[in-house]
Coordinates of C-alpha atoms in Angstrom, one line a residue:
F3 CA 22.1 -1.0 14.0
G4 CA 20.8 -4.3 14.4
N5 CA 17.0 -4.9 15.3
H6 CA 14.6 -2.2 16.0
T7 CA 11.1 -3.0 16.7
T8 CA 8.1 -1.1 15.2
G9 CA 4.4 -1.4 15.2
S10 CA 1.3 0.3 15.0
A11 CA -2.3 0.6 16.1
T12 CA -5.7 1.7 15.1
L13 CA -9.3 2.5 16.3
G14 CA -12.2 3.5 15.1
Y15 CA -16.3 4.0 15.4
R16 CA -18.6 4.4 13.0
F17 CA -21.9 6.6 13.9
N18 CA -23.5 5.9 11.5
D19 CA -23.4 4.8 7.7
A20 CA -22.5 8.1 6.3
V21 CA -20.2 9.2 9.1
Q22 CA -17.0 7.0 11.3
T23 CA -14.1 8.8 13.3
Y24 CA -10.9 6.7 14.0
V25 CA -7.8 7.5 16.3
S26 CA -4.3 6.1 15.5
Y27 CA -1.1 5.8 17.0
G28 CA 2.3 4.0 15.3
T29 CA 6.1 4.0 15.9
A30 CA 8.8 4.4 12.7
F31 CA 12.8 3.4 12.3
K32 CA 14.6 5.2 10.0
A33 CA 18.4 3.9 9.9
P34 CA 21.1 6.3 8.0
T35 CA 22.0 5.6 4.4
F36 CA 25.4 4.1 3.3
N37 CA 25.8 7.7 1.7
D38 CA 24.6 9.6 4.7
L39 CA 27.2 7.6 6.7
Y40 CA 30.5 7.7 4.3
W41 CA 29.7 9.9 0.7
P42 CA 33.5 10.9 0.7
G43 CA 34.0 14.7 1.9
S44 CA 30.1 14.9 3.3
E45 CA 30.5 12.1 5.5
N46 CA 29.4 11.6 8.7
P47 CA 29.6 8.3 10.4
T48 CA 28.7 9.1 14.1
L49 CA 25.2 9.6 12.9
V50 CA 22.7 7.6 14.6
P51 CA 19.2 5.6 13.4
E52 CA 16.4 8.6 13.6
E53 CA 12.8 7.3 15.6
S54 CA 8.7 8.7 15.9
K55 CA 6.2 8.4 17.3
N56 CA 2.9 9.1 15.1
Y57 CA -0.5 10.7 16.1
E58 CA -3.7 10.7 14.2
V59 CA -7.7 11.1 14.9
G60 CA -10.0 11.6 12.0
F61 CA -13.3 11.7 11.0
K62 CA -14.4 10.3 6.8
G63 CA -18.0 10.0 5.6
Q64 CA -20.0 10.9 2.6
I65 CA -22.4 13.4 2.2
S66 CA -24.6 12.4 -1.0
D67 CA -22.0 11.9 -3.7
I68 CA -19.3 13.4 -1.8
Q69 CA -16.7 11.2 0.3
W70 CA -14.7 13.5 2.6
E71 CA -11.8 12.9 5.2
L72 CA -10.7 14.8 7.4
N73 CA -7.8 14.1 10.1
G74 CA -5.1 15.7 12.3
F75 CA -2.1 14.4 13.0
Y76 CA 1.1 14.8 15.4
N77 CA 4.6 13.8 14.8
E78 CA 7.1 13.1 17.2
I79 CA 10.7 12.5 16.2
E80 CA 14.1 12.2 17.3
N81 CA 17.5 12.6 15.8
M82 CA 15.7 13.6 12.4
I83 CA 18.7 13.0 9.6
V84 CA 18.9 16.1 7.9
W85 CA 21.4 17.5 5.1
A86 CA 22.2 20.9 6.1
P87 CA 25.5 23.5 6.3
L88 CA 28.4 23.4 8.1
A89 CA 28.6 26.5 10.6
S90 CA 32.1 27.1 10.0
N91 CA 31.6 26.5 5.8
P92 CA 28.5 27.3 4.6
N93 CA 29.9 25.7 1.2
K94 CA 30.2 22.0 3.1
W95 CA 27.1 20.0 3.4
M96 CA 26.8 16.8 5.5
P97 CA 24.3 15.1 7.3
S98 CA 23.7 15.3 11.4
N99 CA 21.1 14.6 13.6
V100 CA 18.2 16.9 14.6
E101 CA 17.8 16.0 18.4
K102 CA 13.9 16.8 18.7
V103 CA 11.2 17.4 15.9
K104 CA 7.3 17.9 15.8
I105 CA 5.2 17.7 13.0
K106 CA 1.8 18.7 13.3
G107 CA -1.5 19.7 10.8
A108 CA -4.3 18.8 9.4
E109 CA -5.4 17.8 6.3
L110 CA -8.7 17.2 4.2
S111 CA -9.8 14.8 1.5
L112 CA -13.0 15.4 -0.9
T113 CA -13.7 13.3 -4.2
L114 CA -16.7 13.0 -6.1
Q115 CA -17.6 10.4 -8.8
F116 CA -21.2 11.4 -10.8
N117 CA -21.9 9.7 -13.8
H118 CA -18.8 9.8 -15.5
F119 CA -17.1 12.4 -14.0
L120 CA -14.8 11.9 -11.0
W121 CA -12.6 14.8 -9.1
N122 CA -10.4 15.2 -6.0
V123 CA -9.2 17.8 -3.5
N124 CA -6.9 17.7 -1.1
Y125 CA -5.0 20.2 0.5
T126 CA -2.5 19.9 3.7
Y127 CA -1.5 22.1 6.4
Q128 CA 1.2 21.0 8.4
E129 CA 3.9 22.7 10.5
P130 CA 7.3 21.2 10.6
E131 CA 9.5 22.5 13.7
N132 CA 12.3 21.9 14.8
E133 CA 11.9 21.8 19.0
T134 CA 16.0 20.8 19.9
S135 CA 17.8 24.0 22.3
G136 CA 19.2 26.5 20.4
V137 CA 19.1 28.7 18.1
N138 CA 17.0 27.4 15.7
K139 CA 14.2 25.9 18.4
G140 CA 10.5 26.7 16.4
K141 CA 12.8 27.1 13.2
Q142 CA 10.7 25.6 10.3
L143 CA 12.4 22.6 9.3
S144 CA 14.4 23.1 6.3
L145 CA 13.0 21.7 2.7
K146 CA 9.9 21.2 4.0
P147 CA 6.6 23.3 3.4
K148 CA 4.0 24.2 5.3
Q149 CA 0.7 23.5 2.8
I150 CA 0.7 21.0 -0.3
F151 CA -2.7 21.1 -2.7
N152 CA -3.7 18.3 -5.3
A153 CA -6.8 18.2 -7.9
S154 CA -7.1 16.2 -10.7
A155 CA -10.8 15.4 -12.6
D156 CA -11.3 13.3 -14.7
Y157 CA -14.1 12.7 -17.9
T158 CA -15.2 8.8 -19.5
L159 CA -16.9 8.8 -21.9
D160 CA -17.0 5.5 -23.3
K161 CA -13.5 4.1 -24.2
W162 CA -12.3 7.2 -23.7
T163 CA -11.0 9.2 -20.9
V164 CA -9.6 12.6 -20.6
G165 CA -8.3 14.0 -17.2
A166 CA -5.8 17.2 -15.5
S167 CA -4.2 17.0 -12.6
V168 CA -3.0 20.5 -10.2
H169 CA 0.0 20.5 -7.8
A170 CA 1.2 23.0 -5.9
E171 CA 3.4 23.8 -2.8
D172 CA 4.0 26.3 -0.3
K173 CA 8.0 27.6 0.1
R174 CA 10.3 25.5 1.7
Y175 CA 13.8 26.9 3.4
T176 CA 17.1 25.6 2.4
R177 CA 18.5 26.4 5.9
A178 CA 18.0 25.9 9.5
T179 CA 17.8 29.4 10.1
N180 CA 14.7 30.1 7.9
T181 CA 16.8 32.4 6.2
A182 CA 17.3 31.2 2.6
Y183 CA 14.0 29.5 0.7
L184 CA 13.0 27.7 -2.7
G185 CA 10.0 29.5 -3.6
S186 CA 6.7 28.2 -4.1
F187 CA 5.0 27.1 -7.4
A188 CA 2.1 24.8 -8.9
T189 CA 1.9 22.9 -12.4
V190 CA -0.4 20.7 -14.2
D191 CA -0.4 17.7 -15.9
T192 CA -3.2 16.5 -18.6
R193 CA -3.7 13.4 -19.9
V194 CA -5.6 10.9 -22.3
T195 CA -6.4 7.9 -22.3
Y196 CA -7.7 5.2 -24.8
Q197 CA -9.4 1.3 -23.3
A198 CA -8.2 -0.7 -26.3
T199 CA -9.7 -3.7 -24.8
S200 CA -10.4 -4.6 -21.2
E201 CA -7.2 -5.3 -20.3
L202 CA -4.9 -3.1 -22.2
S203 CA -5.1 0.8 -22.1
I204 CA -3.1 3.7 -23.9
Q205 CA -2.2 6.7 -22.6
A206 CA -0.5 10.3 -23.3
K207 CA 0.6 12.9 -20.9
L208 CA 2.0 16.1 -20.6
A209 CA 3.4 16.5 -17.3
N210 CA 4.4 20.2 -16.0
M211 CA 2.4 21.3 -19.3
F212 CA 3.1 25.0 -19.1
D213 CA 6.8 24.1 -18.1
K214 CA 7.4 25.3 -15.0
E215 CA 10.8 25.9 -13.5
Y216 CA 11.3 24.6 -10.0
S217 CA 13.6 22.8 -7.6
T218 CA 12.2 21.1 -4.2
N219 CA 15.9 20.3 -2.8
Y220 CA 18.6 22.2 -2.4
S221 CA 22.6 21.2 -1.6
N222 CA 26.2 22.4 -1.4
S223 CA 24.4 24.9 -2.9
T224 CA 22.9 22.9 -5.9
L225 CA 19.8 23.4 -7.3
F226 CA 18.2 20.3 -7.7
N227 CA 15.5 21.8 -10.6
Q228 CA 12.9 19.2 -11.2
D229 CA 11.7 18.0 -15.0
D230 CA 10.8 20.6 -17.8
R231 CA 7.0 20.4 -19.7
T232 CA 7.5 16.2 -20.6
A233 CA 5.6 14.4 -22.8

């Protein structure tokens, strides 16, 4: 595809030591992968690169020991590359360009570090919509959830740190028509770390502690399950 130039700019203003605001604008570019173009049986050599414009405005600051950040974002994407089943053959999937897409939403993040205790919470709400004229206009984009939540907490005492994390995502549709979806899920990870020396730490981790069975992708009538409980 030759070359493509992208750029970004951010302007911020600090009201005082506790609060500041910023606005940003950027462009992005993504070329189709080799598999998008030429995977046998699912190839689409007519794909064009996707391009996007991204806007963001936010505030961040500190209240007592809590650091916080709130921002809103708006993304316009042209020719977004997505894998989807063919209308003529629902069992055959191939990549195609979605002419116009917009993703708007907001993010909130809170962090507290107090003595030996550190915790963080962040939440994202977004509306990923197909803006291309046709029957799917206004529908939610495939495989993109509306809500994402993360929380983590760690406690450090001497050379030991004990922590846990929670990750949750809303349901996501598997078809552009929004007629089928993968369910929402939440997983929990735990960890213990020992700081043996200033340069060496040892960690034991248990991921997906409750052995949640879930999937974040679906293609060619196949569910792509994520890892079970892992140590």
